[in-house]
Short mmCIF file of C-alpha atoms in Angstrom, two decimals:
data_model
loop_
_atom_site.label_atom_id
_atom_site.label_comp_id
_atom_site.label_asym_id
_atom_site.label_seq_id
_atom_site.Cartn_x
_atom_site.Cartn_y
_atom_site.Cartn_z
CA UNK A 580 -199.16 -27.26 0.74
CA UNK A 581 -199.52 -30.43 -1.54
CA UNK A 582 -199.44 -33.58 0.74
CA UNK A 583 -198.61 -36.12 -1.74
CA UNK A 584 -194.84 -36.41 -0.83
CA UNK A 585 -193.88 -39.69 -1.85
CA UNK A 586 -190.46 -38.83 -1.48
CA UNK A 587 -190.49 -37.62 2.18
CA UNK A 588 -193.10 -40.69 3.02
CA UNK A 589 -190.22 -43.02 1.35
CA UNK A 590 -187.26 -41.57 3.55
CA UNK A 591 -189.45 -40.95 6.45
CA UNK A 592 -191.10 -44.10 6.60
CA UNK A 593 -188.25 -46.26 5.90
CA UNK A 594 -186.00 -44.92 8.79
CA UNK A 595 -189.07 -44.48 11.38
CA UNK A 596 -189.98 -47.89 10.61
CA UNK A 597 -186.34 -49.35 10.42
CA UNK A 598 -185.31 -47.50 13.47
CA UNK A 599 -188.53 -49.34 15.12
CA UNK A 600 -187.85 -52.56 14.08
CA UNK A 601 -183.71 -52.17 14.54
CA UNK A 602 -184.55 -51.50 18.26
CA UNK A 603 -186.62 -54.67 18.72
CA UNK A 604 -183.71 -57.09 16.18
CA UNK A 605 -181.38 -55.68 19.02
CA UNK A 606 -183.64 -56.49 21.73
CA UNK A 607 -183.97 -59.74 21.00
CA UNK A 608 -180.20 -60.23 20.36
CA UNK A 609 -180.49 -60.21 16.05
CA UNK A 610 -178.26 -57.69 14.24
CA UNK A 611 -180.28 -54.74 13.09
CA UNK A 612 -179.99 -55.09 9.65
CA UNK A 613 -182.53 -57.66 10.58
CA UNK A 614 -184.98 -55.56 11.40
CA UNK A 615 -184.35 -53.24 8.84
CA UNK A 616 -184.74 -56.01 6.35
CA UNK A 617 -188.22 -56.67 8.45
CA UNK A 618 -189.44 -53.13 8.27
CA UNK A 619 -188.89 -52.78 4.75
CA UNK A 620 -191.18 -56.41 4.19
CA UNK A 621 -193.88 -54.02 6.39
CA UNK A 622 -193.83 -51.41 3.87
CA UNK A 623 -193.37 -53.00 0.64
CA UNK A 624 -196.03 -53.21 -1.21
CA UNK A 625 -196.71 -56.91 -0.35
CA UNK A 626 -198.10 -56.43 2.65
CA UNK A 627 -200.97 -54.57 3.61
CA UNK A 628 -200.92 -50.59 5.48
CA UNK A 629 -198.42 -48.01 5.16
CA UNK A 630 -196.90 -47.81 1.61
CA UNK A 631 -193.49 -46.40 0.55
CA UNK A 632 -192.46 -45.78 -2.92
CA UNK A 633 -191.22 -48.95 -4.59
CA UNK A 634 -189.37 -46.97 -7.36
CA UNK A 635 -187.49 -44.20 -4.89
CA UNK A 636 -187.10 -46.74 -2.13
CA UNK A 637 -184.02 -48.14 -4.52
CA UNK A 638 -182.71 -44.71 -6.08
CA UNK A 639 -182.39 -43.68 -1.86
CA UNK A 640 -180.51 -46.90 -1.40
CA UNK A 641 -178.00 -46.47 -4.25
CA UNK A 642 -176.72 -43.04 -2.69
CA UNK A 643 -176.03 -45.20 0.24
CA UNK A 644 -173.64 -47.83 -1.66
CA UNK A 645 -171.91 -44.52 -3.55
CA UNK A 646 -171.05 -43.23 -0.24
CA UNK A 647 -170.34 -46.40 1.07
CA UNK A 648 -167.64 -46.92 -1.93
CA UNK A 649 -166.33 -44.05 -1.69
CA UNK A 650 -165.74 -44.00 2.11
CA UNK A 651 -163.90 -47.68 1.24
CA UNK A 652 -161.87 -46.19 -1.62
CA UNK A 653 -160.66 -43.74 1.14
CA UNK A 654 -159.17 -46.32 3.22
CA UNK A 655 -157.91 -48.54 -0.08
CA UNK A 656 -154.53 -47.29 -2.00
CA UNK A 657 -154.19 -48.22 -5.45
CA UNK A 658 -150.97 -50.06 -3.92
CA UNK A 659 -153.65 -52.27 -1.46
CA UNK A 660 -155.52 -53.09 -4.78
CA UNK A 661 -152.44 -54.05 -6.94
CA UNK A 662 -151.26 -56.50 -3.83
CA UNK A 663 -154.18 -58.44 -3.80
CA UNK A 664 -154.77 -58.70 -7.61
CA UNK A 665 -153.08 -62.26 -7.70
CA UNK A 666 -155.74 -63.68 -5.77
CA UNK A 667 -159.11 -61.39 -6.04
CA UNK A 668 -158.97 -61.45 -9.79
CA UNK A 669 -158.66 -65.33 -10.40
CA UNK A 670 -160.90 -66.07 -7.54
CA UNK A 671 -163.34 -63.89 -8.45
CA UNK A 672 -163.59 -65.45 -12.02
CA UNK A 673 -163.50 -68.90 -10.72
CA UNK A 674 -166.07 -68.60 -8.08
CA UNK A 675 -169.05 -66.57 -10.20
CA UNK A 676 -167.76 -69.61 -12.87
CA UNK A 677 -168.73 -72.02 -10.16
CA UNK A 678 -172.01 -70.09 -8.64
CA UNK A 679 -173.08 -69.72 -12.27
CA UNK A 680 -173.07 -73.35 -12.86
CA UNK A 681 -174.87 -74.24 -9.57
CA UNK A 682 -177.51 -71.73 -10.81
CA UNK A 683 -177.52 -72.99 -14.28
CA UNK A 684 -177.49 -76.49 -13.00
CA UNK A 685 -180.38 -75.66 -10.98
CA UNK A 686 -182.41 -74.29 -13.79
CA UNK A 687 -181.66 -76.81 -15.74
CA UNK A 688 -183.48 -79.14 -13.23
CA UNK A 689 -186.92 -77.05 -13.71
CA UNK A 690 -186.31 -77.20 -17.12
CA UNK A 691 -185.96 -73.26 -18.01
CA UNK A 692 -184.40 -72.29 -21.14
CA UNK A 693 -180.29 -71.53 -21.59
CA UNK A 694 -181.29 -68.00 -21.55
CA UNK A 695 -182.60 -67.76 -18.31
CA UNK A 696 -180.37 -70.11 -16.46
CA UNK A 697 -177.70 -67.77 -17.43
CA UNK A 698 -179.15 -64.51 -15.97
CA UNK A 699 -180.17 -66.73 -13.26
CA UNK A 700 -176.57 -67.99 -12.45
CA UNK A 701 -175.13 -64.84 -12.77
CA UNK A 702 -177.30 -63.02 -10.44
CA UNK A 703 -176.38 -65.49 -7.71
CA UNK A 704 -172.48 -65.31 -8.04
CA UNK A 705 -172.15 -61.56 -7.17
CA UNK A 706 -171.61 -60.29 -3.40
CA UNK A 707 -173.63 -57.32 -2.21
CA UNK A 708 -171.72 -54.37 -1.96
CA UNK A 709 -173.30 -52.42 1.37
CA UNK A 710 -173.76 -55.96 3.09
CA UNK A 711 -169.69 -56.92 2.79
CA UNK A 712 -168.60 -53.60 3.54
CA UNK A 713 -171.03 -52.86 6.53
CA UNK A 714 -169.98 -56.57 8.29
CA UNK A 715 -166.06 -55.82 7.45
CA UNK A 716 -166.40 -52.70 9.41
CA UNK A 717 -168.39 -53.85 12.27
CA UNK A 718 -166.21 -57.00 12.03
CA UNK A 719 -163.19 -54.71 12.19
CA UNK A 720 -161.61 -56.70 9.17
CA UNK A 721 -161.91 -53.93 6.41
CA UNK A 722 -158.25 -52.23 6.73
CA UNK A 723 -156.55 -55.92 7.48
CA UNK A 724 -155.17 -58.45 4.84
CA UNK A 725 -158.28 -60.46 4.69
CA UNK A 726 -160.25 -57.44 4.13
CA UNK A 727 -158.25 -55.89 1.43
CA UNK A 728 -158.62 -59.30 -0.30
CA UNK A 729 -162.25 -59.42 0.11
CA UNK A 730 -162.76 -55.73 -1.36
CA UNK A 731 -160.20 -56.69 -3.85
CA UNK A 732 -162.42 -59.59 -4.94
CA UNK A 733 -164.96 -57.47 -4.90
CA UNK A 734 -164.05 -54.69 -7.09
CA UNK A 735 -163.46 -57.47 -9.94
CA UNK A 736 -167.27 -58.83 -9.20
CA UNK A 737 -168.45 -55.75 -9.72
CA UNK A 738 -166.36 -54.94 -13.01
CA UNK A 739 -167.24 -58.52 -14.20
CA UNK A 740 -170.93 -57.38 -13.86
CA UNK A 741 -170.57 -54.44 -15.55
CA UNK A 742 -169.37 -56.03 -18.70
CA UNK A 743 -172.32 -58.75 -18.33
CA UNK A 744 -175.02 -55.57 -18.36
CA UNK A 745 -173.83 -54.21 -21.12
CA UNK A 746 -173.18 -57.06 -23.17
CA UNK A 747 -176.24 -59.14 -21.92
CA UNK A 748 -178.72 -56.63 -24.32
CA UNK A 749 -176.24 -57.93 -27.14
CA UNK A 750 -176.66 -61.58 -26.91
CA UNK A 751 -180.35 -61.57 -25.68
CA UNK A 752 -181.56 -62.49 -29.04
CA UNK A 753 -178.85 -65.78 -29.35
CA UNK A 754 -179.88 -66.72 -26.11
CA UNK A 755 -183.96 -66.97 -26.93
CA UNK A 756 -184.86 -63.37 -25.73
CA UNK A 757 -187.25 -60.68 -27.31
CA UNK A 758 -183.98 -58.97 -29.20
CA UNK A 759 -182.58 -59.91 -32.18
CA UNK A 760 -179.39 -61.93 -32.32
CA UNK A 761 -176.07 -60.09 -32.96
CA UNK A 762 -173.47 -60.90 -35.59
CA UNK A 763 -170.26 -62.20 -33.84
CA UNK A 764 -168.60 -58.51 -35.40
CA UNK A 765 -171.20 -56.53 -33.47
CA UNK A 766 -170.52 -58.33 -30.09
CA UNK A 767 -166.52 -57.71 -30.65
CA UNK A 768 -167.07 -54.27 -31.17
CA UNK A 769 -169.62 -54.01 -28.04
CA UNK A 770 -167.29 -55.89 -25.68
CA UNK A 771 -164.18 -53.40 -27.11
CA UNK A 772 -166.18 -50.70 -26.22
CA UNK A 773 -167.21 -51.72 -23.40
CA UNK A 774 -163.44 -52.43 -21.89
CA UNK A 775 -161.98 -49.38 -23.85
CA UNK A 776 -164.66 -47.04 -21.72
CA UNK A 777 -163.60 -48.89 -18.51
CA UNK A 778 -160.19 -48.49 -19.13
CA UNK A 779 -160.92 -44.42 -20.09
CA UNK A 780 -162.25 -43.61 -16.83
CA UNK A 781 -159.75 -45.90 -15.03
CA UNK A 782 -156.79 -43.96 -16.40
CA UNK A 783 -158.67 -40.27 -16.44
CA UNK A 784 -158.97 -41.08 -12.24
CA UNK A 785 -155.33 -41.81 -12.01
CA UNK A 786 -153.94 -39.10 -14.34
CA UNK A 787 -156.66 -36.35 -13.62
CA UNK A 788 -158.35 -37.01 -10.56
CA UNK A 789 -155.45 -38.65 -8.32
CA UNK A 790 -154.14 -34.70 -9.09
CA UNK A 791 -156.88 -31.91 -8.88
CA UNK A 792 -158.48 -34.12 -5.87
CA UNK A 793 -156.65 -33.99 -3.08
CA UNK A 794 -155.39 -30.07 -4.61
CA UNK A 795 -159.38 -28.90 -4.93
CA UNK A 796 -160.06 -30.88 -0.96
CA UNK A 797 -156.83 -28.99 0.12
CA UNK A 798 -157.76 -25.50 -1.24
CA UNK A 799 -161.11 -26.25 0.45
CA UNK A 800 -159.51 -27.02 3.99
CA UNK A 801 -157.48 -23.56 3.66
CA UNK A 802 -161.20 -21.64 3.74
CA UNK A 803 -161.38 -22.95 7.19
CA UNK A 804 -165.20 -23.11 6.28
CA UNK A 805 -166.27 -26.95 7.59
CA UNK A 806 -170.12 -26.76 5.87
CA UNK A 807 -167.91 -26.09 2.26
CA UNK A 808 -165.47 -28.87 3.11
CA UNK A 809 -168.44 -31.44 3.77
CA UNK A 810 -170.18 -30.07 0.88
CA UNK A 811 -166.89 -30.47 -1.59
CA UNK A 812 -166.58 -34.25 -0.15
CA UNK A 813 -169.69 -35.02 -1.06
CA UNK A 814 -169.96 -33.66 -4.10
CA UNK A 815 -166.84 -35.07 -4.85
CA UNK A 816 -168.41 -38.82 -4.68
CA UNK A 817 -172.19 -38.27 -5.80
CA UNK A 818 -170.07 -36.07 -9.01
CA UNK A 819 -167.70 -38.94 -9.95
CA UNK A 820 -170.05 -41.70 -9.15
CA UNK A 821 -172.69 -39.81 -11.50
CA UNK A 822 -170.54 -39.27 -14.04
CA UNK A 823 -169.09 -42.46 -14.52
CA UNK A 824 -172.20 -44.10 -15.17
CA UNK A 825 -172.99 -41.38 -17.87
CA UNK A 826 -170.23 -40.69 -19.52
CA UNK A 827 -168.48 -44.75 -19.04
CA UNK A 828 -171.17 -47.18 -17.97
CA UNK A 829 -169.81 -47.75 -15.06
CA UNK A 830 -171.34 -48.57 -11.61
CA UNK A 831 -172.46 -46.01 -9.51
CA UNK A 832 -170.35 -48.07 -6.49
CA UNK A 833 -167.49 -48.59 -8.98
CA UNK A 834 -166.78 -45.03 -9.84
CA UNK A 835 -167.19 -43.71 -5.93
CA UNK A 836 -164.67 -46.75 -5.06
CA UNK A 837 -161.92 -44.58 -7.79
CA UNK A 838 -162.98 -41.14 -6.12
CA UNK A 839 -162.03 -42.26 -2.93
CA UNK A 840 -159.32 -43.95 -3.99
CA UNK A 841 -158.05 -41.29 -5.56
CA UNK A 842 -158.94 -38.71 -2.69
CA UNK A 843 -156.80 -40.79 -0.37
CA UNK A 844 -153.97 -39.34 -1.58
CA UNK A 845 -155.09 -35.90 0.30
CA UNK A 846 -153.92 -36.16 4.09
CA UNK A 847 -157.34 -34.74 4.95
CA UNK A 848 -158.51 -38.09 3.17
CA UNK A 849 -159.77 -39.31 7.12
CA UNK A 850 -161.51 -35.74 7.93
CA UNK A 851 -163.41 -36.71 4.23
CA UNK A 852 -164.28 -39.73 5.45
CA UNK A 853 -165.36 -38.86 9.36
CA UNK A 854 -167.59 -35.77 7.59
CA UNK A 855 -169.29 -38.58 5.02
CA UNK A 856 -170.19 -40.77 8.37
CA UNK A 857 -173.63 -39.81 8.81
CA UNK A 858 -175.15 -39.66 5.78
CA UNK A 859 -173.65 -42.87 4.29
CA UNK A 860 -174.96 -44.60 7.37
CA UNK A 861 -178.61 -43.34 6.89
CA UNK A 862 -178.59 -44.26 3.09
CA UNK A 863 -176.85 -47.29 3.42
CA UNK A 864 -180.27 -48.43 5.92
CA UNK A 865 -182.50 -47.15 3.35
CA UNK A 866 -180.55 -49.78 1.11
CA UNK A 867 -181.50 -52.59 3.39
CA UNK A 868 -185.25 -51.55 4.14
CA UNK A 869 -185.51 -51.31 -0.06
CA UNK A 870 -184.53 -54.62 -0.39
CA UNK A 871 -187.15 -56.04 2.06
CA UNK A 872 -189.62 -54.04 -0.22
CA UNK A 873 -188.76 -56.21 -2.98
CA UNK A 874 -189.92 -59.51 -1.15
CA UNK A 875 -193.32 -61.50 -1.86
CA UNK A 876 -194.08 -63.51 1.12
CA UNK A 877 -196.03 -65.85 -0.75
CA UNK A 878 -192.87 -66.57 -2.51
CA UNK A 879 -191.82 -68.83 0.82
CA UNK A 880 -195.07 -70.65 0.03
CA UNK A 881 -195.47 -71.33 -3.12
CA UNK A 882 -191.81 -72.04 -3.71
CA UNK A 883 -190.45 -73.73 -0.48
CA UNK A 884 -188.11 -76.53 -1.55
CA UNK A 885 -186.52 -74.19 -4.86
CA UNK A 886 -186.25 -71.74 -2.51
CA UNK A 887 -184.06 -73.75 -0.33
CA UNK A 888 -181.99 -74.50 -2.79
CA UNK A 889 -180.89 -71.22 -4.54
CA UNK A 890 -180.16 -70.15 -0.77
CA UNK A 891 -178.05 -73.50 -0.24
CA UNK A 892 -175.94 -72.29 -3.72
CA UNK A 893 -176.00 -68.53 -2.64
CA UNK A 894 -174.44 -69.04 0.95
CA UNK A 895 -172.84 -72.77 0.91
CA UNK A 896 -171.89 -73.39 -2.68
CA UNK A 897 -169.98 -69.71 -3.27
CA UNK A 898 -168.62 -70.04 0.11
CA UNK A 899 -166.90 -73.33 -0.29
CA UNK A 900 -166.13 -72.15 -3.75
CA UNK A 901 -164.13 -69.35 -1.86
CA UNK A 902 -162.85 -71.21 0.65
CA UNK A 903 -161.41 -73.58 -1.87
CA UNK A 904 -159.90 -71.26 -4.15
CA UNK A 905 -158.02 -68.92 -0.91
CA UNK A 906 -156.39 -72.33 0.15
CA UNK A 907 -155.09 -73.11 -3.12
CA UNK A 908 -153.37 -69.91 -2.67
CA UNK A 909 -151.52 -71.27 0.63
CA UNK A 910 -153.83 -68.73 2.82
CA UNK A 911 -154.58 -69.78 6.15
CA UNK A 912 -157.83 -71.71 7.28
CA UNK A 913 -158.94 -67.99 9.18
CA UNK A 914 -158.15 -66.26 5.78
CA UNK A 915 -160.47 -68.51 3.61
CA UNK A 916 -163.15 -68.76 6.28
CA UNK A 917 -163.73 -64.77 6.28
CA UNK A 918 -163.33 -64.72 2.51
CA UNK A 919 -166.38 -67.48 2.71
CA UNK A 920 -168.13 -65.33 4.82
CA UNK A 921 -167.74 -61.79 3.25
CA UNK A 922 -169.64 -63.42 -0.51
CA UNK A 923 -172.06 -65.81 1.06
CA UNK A 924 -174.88 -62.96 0.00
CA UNK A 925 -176.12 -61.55 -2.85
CA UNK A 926 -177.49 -57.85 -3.28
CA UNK A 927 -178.04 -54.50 -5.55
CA UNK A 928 -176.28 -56.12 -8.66
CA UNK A 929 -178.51 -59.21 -8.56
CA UNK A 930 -181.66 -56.73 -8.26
CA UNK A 931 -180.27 -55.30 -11.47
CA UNK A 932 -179.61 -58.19 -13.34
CA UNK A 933 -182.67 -59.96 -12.78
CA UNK A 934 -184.48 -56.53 -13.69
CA UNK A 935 -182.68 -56.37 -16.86
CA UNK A 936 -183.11 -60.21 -17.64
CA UNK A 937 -186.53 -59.79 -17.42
CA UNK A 938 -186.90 -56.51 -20.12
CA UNK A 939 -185.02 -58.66 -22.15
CA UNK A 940 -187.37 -61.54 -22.18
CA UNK A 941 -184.68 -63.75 -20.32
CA UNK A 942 -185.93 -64.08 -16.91
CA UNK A 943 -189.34 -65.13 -15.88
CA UNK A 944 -191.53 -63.65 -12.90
CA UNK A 945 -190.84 -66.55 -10.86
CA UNK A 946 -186.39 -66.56 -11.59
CA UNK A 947 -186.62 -62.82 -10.23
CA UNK A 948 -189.12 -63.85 -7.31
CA UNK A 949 -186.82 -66.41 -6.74
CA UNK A 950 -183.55 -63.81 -6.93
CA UNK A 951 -185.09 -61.82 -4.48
CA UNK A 952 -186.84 -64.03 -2.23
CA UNK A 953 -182.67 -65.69 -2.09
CA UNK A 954 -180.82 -62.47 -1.58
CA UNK A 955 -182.70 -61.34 1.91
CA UNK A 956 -182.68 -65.07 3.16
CA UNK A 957 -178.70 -64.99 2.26
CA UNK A 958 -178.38 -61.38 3.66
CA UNK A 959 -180.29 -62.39 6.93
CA UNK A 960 -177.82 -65.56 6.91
CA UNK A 961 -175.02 -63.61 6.96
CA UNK A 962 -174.42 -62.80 10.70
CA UNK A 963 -174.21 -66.50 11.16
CA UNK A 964 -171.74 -66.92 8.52
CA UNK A 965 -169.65 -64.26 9.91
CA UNK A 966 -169.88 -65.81 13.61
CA UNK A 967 -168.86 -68.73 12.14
CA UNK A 968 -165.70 -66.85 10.67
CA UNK A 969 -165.13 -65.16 14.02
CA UNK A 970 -164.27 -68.60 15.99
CA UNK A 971 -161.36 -69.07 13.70
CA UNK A 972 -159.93 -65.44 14.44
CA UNK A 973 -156.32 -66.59 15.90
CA UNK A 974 -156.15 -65.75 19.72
CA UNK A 975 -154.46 -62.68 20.42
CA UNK A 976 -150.95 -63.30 21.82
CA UNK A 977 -150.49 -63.05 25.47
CA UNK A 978 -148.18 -60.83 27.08
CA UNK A 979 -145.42 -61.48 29.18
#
């Protein structure tokens, strides 16, 4: 029997430890994502001791945020996405406009290059997927208005990224990377292609899949055979989610969002998303303990005061940013403060952007340390933005 396993060590040691570590964040009144953020600084390879495997740790953590999507596209019609367009999709805009500017601004200060201040900006404008979704659920705000709007706003983050890593390799070389620069017809035809695929997939979901869906879960249901049900569910989202990205470019997260949009038009959409439970709940901590893998301690050091400051942009400036834009749309002051709440973090599309800004030659070693060192502060932040939120929750009226 061959004992070098590093995938069982990786799953094995991230929940043991994470479980461990949960138990004590609880104990000491912290929310367990906490701890799981704490385990995953214990076995990343920073620190010394028990090792997991820094390249499966995040491959385990992106099943978690396609089950995770696709559980939310369960609970979020097409119609739910349509209502909120007129505010997710010019708020979104605005506010990565203004969190790319505080970044830019900020670079601009330590005197990096256009290039970098770009990738740099952009990387600390875009939510986290698993950490908005997991605190609108325990929140109980994900099937309300204010939730809607947030995963509304969210959707367009993520399809505003999309386009960014697949046109970023295109303009590397015009904005001082390693690549060579494009000629203005090149990046119109990558940018058409890029929108044209997005807009394939979009339309095969709702002419293909919104059909042999819900007909292939209800053919499955009439086996009476549960393990075959649970199996055809997930399937379902690891298939779509999978595909997407190969065939479209699109996000892992974006194409399970579709699949489960698409599967809520089964009425066994809730039995779908009761039989995902477990497993999206076990990946989605694998996400969290990943991300403390990607922290450098000495970061906190070496970089203190900079530090301070890309967290200050990443939870105050997008959250006022938020809060700003939701008012100008006549929203109440409880509405805008959980909007605020739900982006004042940064996650897995940050991670990817700052990997991809450094193979480009945009990014140096210390804007990713600087990414990541701002993305676990912001995520450990976030309970406290969300408590904040939670005082302005209008009393519930009292019966006569």
């Amino acid at each position: 029997m061959p004992h070098d396993t590093p995938l069982i060590s990786t799953i094995v040691g991230g929940l043991v430890f994470a479980f461990a570590f949960g138990m004590l964040a609880l104990r000491l009144r912290l929310p367990p994502l906490v701890g799981y953020l704490c385990a995953g600084i214990l076995v990343g390879p920073f620190t010394p001791g028990f090792h997991a495997d820094t390249a499966l740790a995040p491959e385990l953590a992106e099943l978690g945020v396609i089950l995770l999507m696709f559980g939310v596209g369960q609970h979020f019609s097409i119609k739910d996405l349509m209502a909120v367009k007129a505010i997710a999709v010019p708020g979104a805009l605005v506010q990565i406009a203004v969190a790319t500017i505080l970044g830019m601004g900020l670079s601009r200060f330590l005197g990096w290059p256009l290039g970098e201040g770009l990738v740099f900006g952009l990387a600390l404008s875009v939510a986290s997927t698993v950490v908005l979704l997991r605190a609108l659920e325990e929140h109980g705000w994900l099937e309300t208005e204010d939730g809607k709007i947030a995963v509304g706003w969210l959707v367009v983050e993520d399809l505003v990224m999309v386009l960014t890593l697949v046109l970023l390799p295109a303009v590397a070389g015009a904005l001082g990377g390693s690549q060579a620069a494009p000629t203005l017809g090149q990046l119109g035809w990558t940018l058409a292609l890029t929108v044209g695929k997005v807009a394939a997939f979009v339309a095969l979901m709702l002419v293909v899949g919104r059909r042999f869906i819900p007909w292939m879960l209800e053919r499955i249901v009439h086996t009476g055979n549960r393990e075959l049900f649970r199996l055809g569910v997930l399937a379902t989202a690891l298939g779509v989610a999978y595909g997407a990205t190969q065939l479209f470019n699109i996000s892992f997260a974006l194409g399970a969002f579709f699949a489960g949009m698409v599967m809520a038009e089964s009425p066994f959409s809730h039995r779908a998303a009761e039989e995902s439970l477990p497993l999206r709940e076990a990946f989605a901590v694998l996400f969290f303990v990943s991300v403390g893998m990607l922290l450098d301690p000495q970061v906190l050091l070496d970089d203190t005061l900079i530090l301070l400051t890309t967290v200050l942009i990443i939870v105050l400036g997008k959250s006022l940013a938020a809060y700003g834009i939701v008012r100008l749309f006549r929203r109440s002051h409880a509405t805008s403060m959980r909007i605020a709440a739900s982006l004042s973090q940064i996650g897995e599309f940050s991670f990817i952007l700052a990997g991809l800004g450094m193979s480009l030659g945009l990014l140096s070693p210390r804007g990713q340390a600087l990414i990541l060192a701002g993305a676990i502060v912001s995520i450990l932040l976030n309970p406290m933005m969300f408590a904040l939120a939670e005082r302005y929750r209008p009393a519930a009226p009292v019966a006569e």
